[in-house]
Amino acid sequence: MGEILKIRSFSAIIDSMSEKKKRLLTGLQPSGALHIGNYFGTIKPIVDLFTDHEGLLMVADYHALTSVRNPEELRKSIVENAKDYFAAGLNLDNAILFQQSSVPEHAELAWIFDCLVTVSFLELGHAYKDKVAKGLEANAGLFTYPMLMAADILLYDTDIVPVGEDQRQHVEYAREAAAKFNNAYGTTFKEPQELISKTVGVVPGTDGQKMSKSYKNTIPLFATRDEIQKAVMSIVTDSSGDKPEHVYAIHTLYKTDAELTPLYEEKKGKYKDLKEALIEDIDTYIAPMREKRASISDEDVRLVLKEGGEKARTLASAKMAEVRKKVGVTL
Ligand code: ADP
Ligand code: TRP
């Protein structure tokens, strides 16, 4: 695999763009237990952004319905994913955390956008084509997915949408939906801008490929010390070099090069010692987050989501009232 890049937070980028006063909105589909690749690649940059920027963070449960058919699994993932954000330090003073399904205006506005865009326009969507190529059912929800995402973004007059590179086209689609609506009915929606963290790299798995739950090469984020030990000890090492490349790449997520260089110099060729140092560093980093996570009840999460849903709905319903009037359904 290519060189492992250092993970840099979105906030460093947004600050350099002087975008402090802008409203952010981002969303993640609820999915199973996180690994350290999800955390350093996505969760941490988002949580860092909300330490000093305001906006909305959405659990995209209706988007998840394009691929999840198990209600128990979905319910569990929504709650567990919200816990992940809290354990990772999400600042609720700045962020409204809510479930997409708590605000039915998202689905309502998506319908209006569906009526403004053409099938051939949606057919250009990379994500749809990629997912169908990977064997996902080509359901109509998957096809119109970008218009639901456009509604998520545009309902809140969002300025900035922090997302991974794979979502860039979806934000372009949102801009297009805004422009189409504004053209047809007069200026109503802001055209949002994507914020792609260029330096977010790929965290390698224990086999050196991209860490991914599909490859079974993960270090689980909220692992116990024993689980961390088991995963780290299984990291593939190449006996031809002094420095175990994959161990080092993962280690750089927890310590700086300046901290690691003397250690890797001193323990040259001693892979077991270096892995033990990595286990210690991962465990030290995760222990407080693990504790925090364990202290959050499902009930706490449901309450925060409920409150967040109410706040989000107040914003969305005001915008939707304007939309209904403009399209001509309010009498
Ligand atoms: P997985 O590959 O384990 O199925 P997902 O596709 O569910 O992970 O990814 C969820 C989020 O985590 C995405 O935004 C993705 O960019 C990020 N992510 C996943 N794996 C990694 C990795 N190895 N390094 C960096 N970011 C990752
Ligand atoms: N489509 C995004 C993903 O799969 C999740 C998402 C849904 C989203 N709605 C959004 C992201 C609105 C940003 C803004 O990762």
mmCIF file of C-alpha atoms and ligand atoms in Angstrom:
data_model
loop_
_atom_site.group_PDB
_atom_site.id
_atom_site.type_symbol
_atom_site.label_atom_id
_atom_site.label_comp_id
_atom_site.label_asym_id
_atom_site.label_seq_id
_atom_site.Cartn_x
_atom_site.Cartn_y
_atom_site.Cartn_z
ATOM 1 C CA MET A 1 0.000 0.000 0.000
ATOM 2 C CA GLY A 2 1.044 3.614 -0.456
ATOM 3 C CA GLU A 3 2.577 5.792 2.195
ATOM 4 C CA ILE A 4 0.497 6.200 5.325
ATOM 5 C CA LEU A 5 -0.321 9.839 5.763
ATOM 6 C CA LYS A 6 -0.558 11.690 9.025
ATOM 7 C CA ILE A 7 -4.087 12.443 10.128
ATOM 8 C CA ARG A 8 -4.738 16.163 10.367
ATOM 9 C CA SER A 9 -7.912 17.578 11.791
ATOM 10 C CA PHE A 10 -10.430 19.508 9.722
ATOM 11 C CA SER A 11 -10.249 22.351 12.215
ATOM 12 C CA ALA A 12 -6.687 23.243 11.258
ATOM 13 C CA ILE A 13 -7.920 23.651 7.713
ATOM 14 C CA ILE A 14 -11.086 25.524 8.528
ATOM 15 C CA ASP A 15 -9.192 27.957 10.754
ATOM 16 C CA SER A 16 -6.773 28.637 7.971
ATOM 17 C CA MET A 17 -9.779 29.436 5.781
ATOM 18 C CA SER A 18 -11.149 31.872 8.416
ATOM 19 C CA GLU A 19 -14.483 30.113 8.292
ATOM 20 C CA LYS A 20 -15.168 30.368 12.028
ATOM 21 C CA LYS A 21 -18.605 31.914 11.777
ATOM 22 C CA LYS A 22 -19.967 29.470 9.245
ATOM 23 C CA ARG A 23 -22.552 26.803 10.036
ATOM 24 C CA LEU A 24 -21.379 23.208 9.700
ATOM 25 C CA LEU A 25 -23.436 20.123 9.097
ATOM 26 C CA THR A 26 -22.252 16.597 8.673
ATOM 27 C CA GLY A 27 -23.686 13.128 8.988
ATOM 28 C CA LEU A 28 -22.583 9.548 9.326
ATOM 29 C CA GLN A 29 -24.565 6.428 8.658
ATOM 30 C CA PRO A 30 -24.892 4.380 11.843
ATOM 31 C CA SER A 31 -22.803 1.256 11.482
ATOM 32 C CA GLY A 32 -21.240 -1.415 13.687
ATOM 33 C CA ALA A 33 -18.415 -1.169 16.219
ATOM 34 C CA LEU A 34 -15.718 1.312 15.256
ATOM 35 C CA HIS A 35 -12.074 0.552 14.590
ATOM 36 C CA ILE A 36 -9.143 2.961 14.967
ATOM 37 C CA GLY A 37 -9.246 3.718 11.207
ATOM 38 C CA ASN A 38 -12.836 5.048 11.543
ATOM 39 C CA TYR A 39 -11.820 7.014 14.598
ATOM 40 C CA PHE A 40 -8.705 8.750 13.263
ATOM 41 C CA GLY A 41 -10.129 9.070 9.746
ATOM 42 C CA THR A 42 -13.587 10.390 10.584
ATOM 43 C CA ILE A 43 -14.821 10.578 14.190
ATOM 44 C CA LYS A 44 -11.886 12.469 15.695
ATOM 45 C CA PRO A 45 -11.664 15.122 12.943
ATOM 46 C CA ILE A 46 -15.414 15.767 13.283
ATOM 47 C CA VAL A 47 -15.333 15.931 17.081
ATOM 48 C CA ASP A 48 -12.301 18.278 16.887
ATOM 49 C CA LEU A 49 -14.208 20.554 14.520
ATOM 50 C CA PHE A 50 -17.073 20.904 16.964
ATOM 51 C CA THR A 51 -14.744 21.965 19.775
ATOM 52 C CA ASP A 52 -14.813 25.491 18.390
ATOM 53 C CA HIS A 53 -17.293 25.598 15.525
ATOM 54 C CA GLU A 54 -21.055 25.434 15.640
ATOM 55 C CA GLY A 55 -23.283 23.174 13.690
ATOM 56 C CA LEU A 56 -25.291 20.000 13.363
ATOM 57 C CA LEU A 57 -24.170 16.410 13.546
ATOM 58 C CA MET A 58 -26.640 13.914 12.204
ATOM 59 C CA VAL A 59 -27.020 10.173 12.574
ATOM 60 C CA ALA A 60 -28.153 9.360 9.031
ATOM 61 C CA ASP A 61 -30.548 6.547 9.926
ATOM 62 C CA TYR A 62 -32.834 6.991 6.902
ATOM 63 C CA HIS A 63 -29.808 6.763 4.633
ATOM 64 C CA ALA A 64 -28.861 3.544 6.420
ATOM 65 C CA LEU A 65 -32.215 2.033 5.388
ATOM 66 C CA THR A 66 -30.850 1.801 1.842
ATOM 67 C CA SER A 67 -28.796 -1.155 3.053
ATOM 68 C CA VAL A 68 -29.899 -2.221 6.576
ATOM 69 C CA ARG A 69 -33.025 -4.393 6.924
ATOM 70 C CA ASN A 70 -32.604 -5.465 10.531
ATOM 71 C CA PRO A 71 -34.517 -3.118 12.899
ATOM 72 C CA GLU A 72 -32.740 -4.369 16.039
ATOM 73 C CA GLU A 73 -29.352 -3.838 14.441
ATOM 74 C CA LEU A 74 -30.291 -0.335 13.284
ATOM 75 C CA ARG A 75 -31.659 0.694 16.698
ATOM 76 C CA LYS A 76 -28.502 -0.557 18.386
ATOM 77 C CA SER A 77 -26.161 1.143 15.910
ATOM 78 C CA ILE A 78 -27.899 4.528 16.337
ATOM 79 C CA VAL A 79 -27.404 4.463 20.117
ATOM 80 C CA GLU A 80 -23.900 2.983 19.984
ATOM 81 C CA ASN A 81 -22.721 5.497 17.404
ATOM 82 C CA ALA A 82 -24.013 8.407 19.463
ATOM 83 C CA LYS A 83 -22.080 6.973 22.437
ATOM 84 C CA ASP A 84 -18.959 6.849 20.278
ATOM 85 C CA TYR A 85 -19.213 10.584 19.643
ATOM 86 C CA PHE A 86 -19.582 11.348 23.351
ATOM 87 C CA ALA A 87 -16.734 9.058 24.323
ATOM 88 C CA ALA A 88 -14.608 10.783 21.688
ATOM 89 C CA GLY A 89 -15.375 14.108 23.403
ATOM 90 C CA LEU A 90 -18.135 15.723 21.315
ATOM 91 C CA ASN A 91 -18.874 19.214 22.652
ATOM 92 C CA LEU A 92 -22.642 19.528 22.916
ATOM 93 C CA ASP A 93 -22.378 23.294 23.533
ATOM 94 C CA ASN A 94 -21.548 23.669 19.865
ATOM 95 C CA ALA A 95 -23.136 20.678 18.199
ATOM 96 C CA ILE A 96 -26.763 19.655 17.816
ATOM 97 C CA LEU A 97 -26.666 15.863 17.664
ATOM 98 C CA PHE A 98 -29.806 14.367 16.165
ATOM 99 C CA GLN A 99 -31.342 11.490 14.263
ATOM 100 C CA GLN A 100 -32.260 12.239 10.672
ATOM 101 C CA SER A 101 -35.585 10.421 11.125
ATOM 102 C CA SER A 102 -36.571 12.790 13.971
ATOM 103 C CA VAL A 103 -36.984 15.514 11.364
ATOM 104 C CA PRO A 104 -39.457 14.285 8.717
ATOM 105 C CA GLU A 105 -38.866 17.500 6.768
ATOM 106 C CA HIS A 106 -35.703 15.853 5.371
ATOM 107 C CA ALA A 107 -37.716 13.215 3.532
ATOM 108 C CA GLU A 108 -40.297 15.809 2.514
ATOM 109 C CA LEU A 109 -37.749 18.149 0.954
ATOM 110 C CA ALA A 110 -35.971 15.213 -0.703
ATOM 111 C CA TRP A 111 -39.214 14.479 -2.578
ATOM 112 C CA ILE A 112 -39.361 18.037 -3.874
ATOM 113 C CA PHE A 113 -35.751 17.774 -5.074
ATOM 114 C CA ASP A 114 -36.546 14.408 -6.716
ATOM 115 C CA CYS A 115 -39.127 16.263 -8.777
ATOM 116 C CA LEU A 116 -36.549 18.831 -9.901
ATOM 117 C CA VAL A 117 -33.692 16.584 -11.033
ATOM 118 C CA THR A 118 -33.578 14.106 -13.884
ATOM 119 C CA VAL A 119 -32.887 10.383 -13.817
ATOM 120 C CA SER A 120 -29.872 10.894 -16.082
ATOM 121 C CA PHE A 121 -28.413 13.398 -13.582
ATOM 122 C CA LEU A 122 -28.748 10.884 -10.732
ATOM 123 C CA GLU A 123 -27.309 8.153 -12.949
ATOM 124 C CA LEU A 124 -23.997 10.016 -12.907
ATOM 125 C CA GLY A 125 -23.631 9.347 -9.150
ATOM 126 C CA HIS A 126 -20.393 7.475 -8.403
ATOM 127 C CA ALA A 127 -21.562 6.199 -5.022
ATOM 128 C CA TYR A 128 -24.655 4.562 -6.533
ATOM 129 C CA LYS A 129 -22.646 2.880 -9.262
ATOM 130 C CA ASP A 130 -19.940 1.726 -6.807
ATOM 131 C CA LYS A 131 -22.442 0.306 -4.336
ATOM 132 C CA VAL A 132 -24.370 -1.576 -7.019
ATOM 133 C CA ALA A 133 -21.066 -2.877 -8.431
ATOM 134 C CA LYS A 134 -20.243 -4.175 -4.930
ATOM 135 C CA GLY A 135 -23.466 -6.187 -4.955
ATOM 136 C CA LEU A 136 -25.806 -3.900 -3.000
ATOM 137 C CA GLU A 137 -29.427 -4.029 -4.134
ATOM 138 C CA ALA A 138 -30.126 -1.214 -6.610
ATOM 139 C CA ASN A 139 -33.150 0.054 -4.659
ATOM 140 C CA ALA A 140 -34.747 3.399 -5.525
ATOM 141 C CA GLY A 141 -33.605 4.808 -2.165
ATOM 142 C CA LEU A 142 -29.989 4.135 -3.052
ATOM 143 C CA PHE A 143 -30.564 5.846 -6.404
ATOM 144 C CA THR A 144 -32.125 9.002 -4.946
ATOM 145 C CA TYR A 145 -29.776 8.990 -1.921
ATOM 146 C CA PRO A 146 -28.076 12.260 -3.042
ATOM 147 C CA MET A 147 -31.358 14.178 -2.916
ATOM 148 C CA LEU A 148 -32.014 13.106 0.683
ATOM 149 C CA MET A 149 -28.477 14.191 1.495
ATOM 150 C CA ALA A 150 -29.093 17.505 -0.319
ATOM 151 C CA ALA A 151 -32.182 18.021 1.863
ATOM 152 C CA ASP A 152 -30.137 17.213 5.020
ATOM 153 C CA ILE A 153 -27.702 19.934 4.128
ATOM 154 C CA LEU A 154 -29.917 22.619 2.606
ATOM 155 C CA LEU A 155 -32.667 22.629 5.232
ATOM 156 C CA TYR A 156 -30.283 24.228 7.723
ATOM 157 C CA ASP A 157 -28.672 26.919 5.514
ATOM 158 C CA THR A 158 -25.429 25.014 5.923
ATOM 159 C CA ASP A 159 -22.252 26.750 4.770
ATOM 160 C CA ILE A 160 -19.704 23.984 5.231
ATOM 161 C CA VAL A 161 -20.034 20.211 4.937
ATOM 162 C CA PRO A 162 -17.042 18.327 6.353
ATOM 163 C CA VAL A 163 -16.856 14.971 4.589
ATOM 164 C CA GLY A 164 -14.436 12.419 3.213
ATOM 165 C CA GLU A 165 -13.363 12.514 -0.432
ATOM 166 C CA ASP A 166 -15.929 9.807 -1.283
ATOM 167 C CA GLN A 167 -18.732 12.259 -0.431
ATOM 168 C CA ARG A 168 -17.470 15.200 -2.508
ATOM 169 C CA GLN A 169 -19.882 14.538 -5.370
ATOM 170 C CA HIS A 170 -22.832 14.388 -2.985
ATOM 171 C CA VAL A 171 -22.118 17.947 -1.841
ATOM 172 C CA GLU A 172 -21.899 19.001 -5.498
ATOM 173 C CA TYR A 173 -25.325 17.422 -5.972
ATOM 174 C CA ALA A 174 -26.618 19.447 -3.028
ATOM 175 C CA ARG A 175 -25.343 22.639 -4.660
ATOM 176 C CA GLU A 176 -27.049 21.615 -7.878
ATOM 177 C CA ALA A 177 -30.342 20.914 -6.065
ATOM 178 C CA ALA A 178 -30.136 24.352 -4.411
ATOM 179 C CA ALA A 179 -29.482 26.037 -7.746
ATOM 180 C CA LYS A 180 -32.339 24.165 -9.462
ATOM 181 C CA PHE A 181 -34.790 25.121 -6.709
ATOM 182 C CA ASN A 182 -33.605 28.738 -6.592
ATOM 183 C CA ASN A 183 -33.962 28.999 -10.374
ATOM 184 C CA ALA A 184 -37.437 27.567 -10.390
ATOM 185 C CA TYR A 185 -38.885 29.299 -7.326
ATOM 186 C CA GLY A 186 -36.596 32.201 -6.371
ATOM 187 C CA THR A 187 -33.649 32.346 -3.975
ATOM 188 C CA THR A 188 -34.320 30.040 -1.023
ATOM 189 C CA PHE A 189 -31.266 27.875 -0.398
ATOM 190 C CA LYS A 190 -27.595 28.624 0.248
ATOM 191 C CA GLU A 191 -25.124 26.731 -1.888
ATOM 192 C CA PRO A 192 -22.944 24.761 0.540
ATOM 193 C CA GLN A 193 -19.244 24.062 0.290
ATOM 194 C CA GLU A 194 -17.589 20.732 1.047
ATOM 195 C CA LEU A 195 -14.647 20.650 3.437
ATOM 196 C CA ILE A 196 -12.427 17.739 2.569
ATOM 197 C CA SER A 197 -9.579 17.023 4.907
ATOM 198 C CA LYS A 198 -6.836 16.451 2.350
ATOM 199 C CA THR A 199 -4.359 15.014 4.766
ATOM 200 C CA VAL A 200 -6.619 12.409 6.258
ATOM 201 C CA GLY A 201 -4.699 9.305 5.355
ATOM 202 C CA VAL A 202 -5.457 5.642 5.368
ATOM 203 C CA VAL A 203 -4.853 3.824 8.623
ATOM 204 C CA PRO A 204 -3.303 0.418 7.883
ATOM 205 C CA GLY A 205 -4.736 -2.760 9.341
ATOM 206 C CA THR A 206 -2.840 -5.561 11.078
ATOM 207 C CA ASP A 207 -2.030 -7.041 7.646
ATOM 208 C CA GLY A 208 -0.782 -3.736 6.200
ATOM 209 C CA GLN A 209 -3.801 -3.235 3.879
ATOM 210 C CA LYS A 210 -6.325 -0.436 4.589
ATOM 211 C CA MET A 211 -7.891 -1.150 7.979
ATOM 212 C CA SER A 212 -11.468 -2.201 7.254
ATOM 213 C CA LYS A 213 -14.093 -4.306 8.958
ATOM 214 C CA SER A 214 -14.509 -6.193 5.667
ATOM 215 C CA TYR A 215 -10.847 -7.305 5.761
ATOM 216 C CA LYS A 216 -10.937 -8.497 9.397
ATOM 217 C CA ASN A 217 -7.664 -6.677 10.042
ATOM 218 C CA THR A 218 -8.875 -4.129 12.579
ATOM 219 C CA ILE A 219 -7.847 -2.853 15.970
ATOM 220 C CA PRO A 220 -11.231 -2.153 17.582
ATOM 221 C CA LEU A 221 -11.449 1.387 18.976
ATOM 222 C CA PHE A 222 -12.959 0.549 22.350
ATOM 223 C CA ALA A 223 -11.049 -2.681 22.810
ATOM 224 C CA THR A 224 -10.005 -4.037 26.196
ATOM 225 C CA ARG A 225 -6.291 -4.220 26.895
ATOM 226 C CA ASP A 226 -6.341 -7.944 26.063
ATOM 227 C CA GLU A 227 -8.045 -7.312 22.746
ATOM 228 C CA ILE A 228 -5.531 -4.566 21.921
ATOM 229 C CA GLN A 229 -2.706 -6.953 22.788
ATOM 230 C CA LYS A 230 -4.114 -9.692 20.580
ATOM 231 C CA ALA A 231 -4.594 -7.333 17.614
ATOM 232 C CA VAL A 232 -1.200 -5.616 17.930
ATOM 233 C CA MET A 233 0.676 -8.897 18.330
ATOM 234 C CA SER A 234 -0.883 -10.028 15.040
ATOM 235 C CA ILE A 235 0.457 -7.030 13.070
ATOM 236 C CA VAL A 236 2.430 -8.405 10.153
ATOM 237 C CA THR A 237 6.140 -7.527 10.376
ATOM 238 C CA ASP A 238 8.711 -7.760 7.648
ATOM 239 C CA SER A 239 11.840 -9.429 9.011
ATOM 240 C CA SER A 240 14.090 -7.756 6.425
ATOM 241 C CA GLY A 241 14.056 -4.342 8.130
ATOM 242 C CA ASP A 242 14.962 -2.931 11.545
ATOM 243 C CA LYS A 243 11.792 -0.905 11.776
ATOM 244 C CA PRO A 244 8.465 -2.760 11.503
ATOM 245 C CA GLU A 245 6.697 -0.557 8.991
ATOM 246 C CA HIS A 246 3.058 -1.262 9.916
ATOM 247 C CA VAL A 247 3.689 -1.106 13.666
ATOM 248 C CA TYR A 248 5.374 2.264 13.183
ATOM 249 C CA ALA A 249 2.587 3.596 10.933
ATOM 250 C CA ILE A 250 -0.030 2.818 13.586
ATOM 251 C CA HIS A 251 2.224 4.151 16.332
ATOM 252 C CA THR A 252 2.424 7.573 14.625
ATOM 253 C CA LEU A 253 -1.292 8.011 15.335
ATOM 254 C CA TYR A 254 -0.509 8.075 19.040
ATOM 255 C CA LYS A 255 2.950 9.678 19.233
ATOM 256 C CA THR A 256 4.974 12.146 17.189
ATOM 257 C CA ASP A 257 7.923 11.100 15.018
ATOM 258 C CA ALA A 258 10.190 12.973 17.431
ATOM 259 C CA GLU A 259 8.920 10.808 20.298
ATOM 260 C CA LEU A 260 9.103 7.594 18.329
ATOM 261 C CA THR A 261 12.508 7.946 16.644
ATOM 262 C CA PRO A 262 14.632 7.359 19.801
ATOM 263 C CA LEU A 263 12.416 4.414 20.826
ATOM 264 C CA TYR A 264 12.639 2.724 17.424
ATOM 265 C CA GLU A 265 16.407 3.422 17.382
ATOM 266 C CA GLU A 266 16.911 1.890 20.822
ATOM 267 C CA LYS A 267 14.719 -1.150 20.057
ATOM 268 C CA LYS A 268 15.989 -1.685 16.526
ATOM 269 C CA GLY A 269 14.952 -5.151 15.299
ATOM 270 C CA LYS A 270 13.166 -5.967 18.593
ATOM 271 C CA TYR A 271 9.679 -6.232 17.170
ATOM 272 C CA LYS A 272 8.108 -7.704 20.300
ATOM 273 C CA ASP A 273 9.343 -4.797 22.468
ATOM 274 C CA LEU A 274 8.095 -2.280 19.924
ATOM 275 C CA LYS A 275 4.686 -3.950 19.782
ATOM 276 C CA GLU A 276 4.520 -3.884 23.578
ATOM 277 C CA ALA A 277 5.271 -0.143 23.537
ATOM 278 C CA LEU A 278 2.471 0.322 20.987
ATOM 279 C CA ILE A 279 0.011 -1.684 23.137
ATOM 280 C CA GLU A 280 0.875 0.531 26.086
ATOM 281 C CA ASP A 281 0.364 3.729 24.071
ATOM 282 C CA ILE A 282 -2.948 2.609 22.560
ATOM 283 C CA ASP A 283 -4.214 1.529 25.966
ATOM 284 C CA THR A 284 -3.169 4.803 27.642
ATOM 285 C CA TYR A 285 -4.930 6.776 24.906
ATOM 286 C CA ILE A 286 -8.140 4.794 24.917
ATOM 287 C CA ALA A 287 -8.561 4.073 28.653
ATOM 288 C CA PRO A 288 -10.272 7.394 29.545
ATOM 289 C CA MET A 289 -12.514 7.177 26.458
ATOM 290 C CA ARG A 290 -13.398 3.581 27.308
ATOM 291 C CA GLU A 291 -14.329 4.648 30.831
ATOM 292 C CA LYS A 292 -16.379 7.574 29.616
ATOM 293 C CA ARG A 293 -18.210 5.375 27.155
ATOM 294 C CA ALA A 294 -19.036 2.827 29.840
ATOM 295 C CA SER A 295 -20.532 5.580 32.021
ATOM 296 C CA ILE A 296 -23.067 6.658 29.371
ATOM 297 C CA SER A 297 -26.408 4.873 29.503
ATOM 298 C CA ASP A 298 -28.676 4.176 26.542
ATOM 299 C CA GLU A 299 -31.230 6.362 28.284
ATOM 300 C CA ASP A 300 -28.795 9.352 28.370
ATOM 301 C CA VAL A 301 -28.210 8.927 24.663
ATOM 302 C CA ARG A 302 -31.916 8.747 23.845
ATOM 303 C CA LEU A 303 -32.498 11.950 25.809
ATOM 304 C CA VAL A 304 -29.722 13.869 24.044
ATOM 305 C CA LEU A 305 -30.941 12.655 20.652
ATOM 306 C CA LYS A 306 -34.512 13.603 21.488
ATOM 307 C CA GLU A 307 -33.507 17.108 22.534
ATOM 308 C CA GLY A 308 -31.266 17.465 19.490
ATOM 309 C CA GLY A 309 -34.107 16.282 17.258
ATOM 310 C CA GLU A 310 -36.435 18.925 18.674
ATOM 311 C CA LYS A 311 -33.898 21.713 18.119
ATOM 312 C CA ALA A 312 -33.139 20.552 14.582
ATOM 313 C CA ARG A 313 -36.841 20.263 13.785
ATOM 314 C CA THR A 314 -37.490 23.852 14.851
ATOM 315 C CA LEU A 315 -34.916 25.033 12.323
ATOM 316 C CA ALA A 316 -36.037 22.652 9.582
ATOM 317 C CA SER A 317 -39.755 23.284 9.895
ATOM 318 C CA ALA A 318 -39.310 27.057 9.497
ATOM 319 C CA LYS A 319 -37.374 26.468 6.277
ATOM 320 C CA MET A 320 -39.882 23.908 5.053
ATOM 321 C CA ALA A 321 -42.794 26.312 5.616
ATOM 322 C CA GLU A 322 -41.046 28.717 3.247
ATOM 323 C CA VAL A 323 -40.511 25.917 0.703
ATOM 324 C CA ARG A 324 -44.130 24.781 0.826
ATOM 325 C CA LYS A 325 -45.275 28.319 0.178
ATOM 326 C CA LYS A 326 -42.872 28.761 -2.726
ATOM 327 C CA VAL A 327 -43.827 25.534 -4.520
ATOM 328 C CA GLY A 328 -47.513 26.337 -4.186
ATOM 329 C CA VAL A 329 -48.911 23.744 -1.782
ATOM 330 C CA THR A 330 -49.678 26.160 1.057
ATOM 331 C CA LEU A 331 -53.137 27.568 0.404
HETATM 332 P P1 ADP B 1 -14.935 0.011 6.855
HETATM 333 O O1 ADP B 1 -13.937 0.100 5.703
HETATM 334 O O2 ADP B 1 -14.338 -0.580 8.074
HETATM 335 O O3 ADP B 1 -16.228 -0.659 6.413
HETATM 336 P P2 ADP B 1 -16.501 2.387 6.645
HETATM 337 O O4 ADP B 1 -16.512 2.274 5.159
HETATM 338 O O5 ADP B 1 -17.737 2.101 7.428
HETATM 339 O O6 ADP B 1 -15.296 1.486 7.219
HETATM 340 O O7 ADP B 1 -15.947 3.841 6.999
HETATM 341 C C1 ADP B 1 -16.532 4.756 7.878
HETATM 342 C C2 ADP B 1 -15.673 5.992 7.872
HETATM 343 O O8 ADP B 1 -14.362 5.707 8.394
HETATM 344 C C3 ADP B 1 -15.454 6.558 6.466
HETATM 345 O O9 ADP B 1 -15.636 7.957 6.504
HETATM 346 C C4 ADP B 1 -14.028 6.219 6.106
HETATM 347 O O10 ADP B 1 -13.413 7.225 5.333
HETATM 348 C C5 ADP B 1 -13.340 6.095 7.473
HETATM 349 N N1 ADP B 1 -12.331 5.020 7.426
HETATM 350 C C6 ADP B 1 -12.594 3.705 7.308
HETATM 351 N N2 ADP B 1 -11.449 2.979 7.295
HETATM 352 C C7 ADP B 1 -10.434 3.858 7.398
HETATM 353 C C8 ADP B 1 -8.999 3.735 7.428
HETATM 354 N N3 ADP B 1 -8.405 2.553 7.379
HETATM 355 N N4 ADP B 1 -8.270 4.861 7.535
HETATM 356 C C9 ADP B 1 -8.876 6.090 7.605
HETATM 357 N N5 ADP B 1 -10.220 6.281 7.579
HETATM 358 C C10 ADP B 1 -10.999 5.191 7.475
HETATM 359 N N1 TRP B 2 -23.674 10.052 2.855
HETATM 360 C C1 TRP B 2 -22.816 10.236 4.005
HETATM 361 C C2 TRP B 2 -21.897 9.007 4.161
HETATM 362 O O1 TRP B 2 -22.258 7.926 3.755
HETATM 363 C C3 TRP B 2 -23.621 10.430 5.262
HETATM 364 C C4 TRP B 2 -24.489 11.654 5.174
HETATM 365 C C5 TRP B 2 -25.861 11.665 5.074
HETATM 366 C C6 TRP B 2 -24.065 13.010 5.192
HETATM 367 N N2 TRP B 2 -26.296 12.951 5.047
HETATM 368 C C7 TRP B 2 -25.243 13.800 5.101
HETATM 369 C C8 TRP B 2 -22.799 13.639 5.291
HETATM 370 C C9 TRP B 2 -25.194 15.198 5.077
HETATM 371 C C10 TRP B 2 -22.770 15.037 5.259
HETATM 372 C C11 TRP B 2 -23.942 15.804 5.144
HETATM 373 O O2 TRP B 2 -20.842 9.144 4.772
#
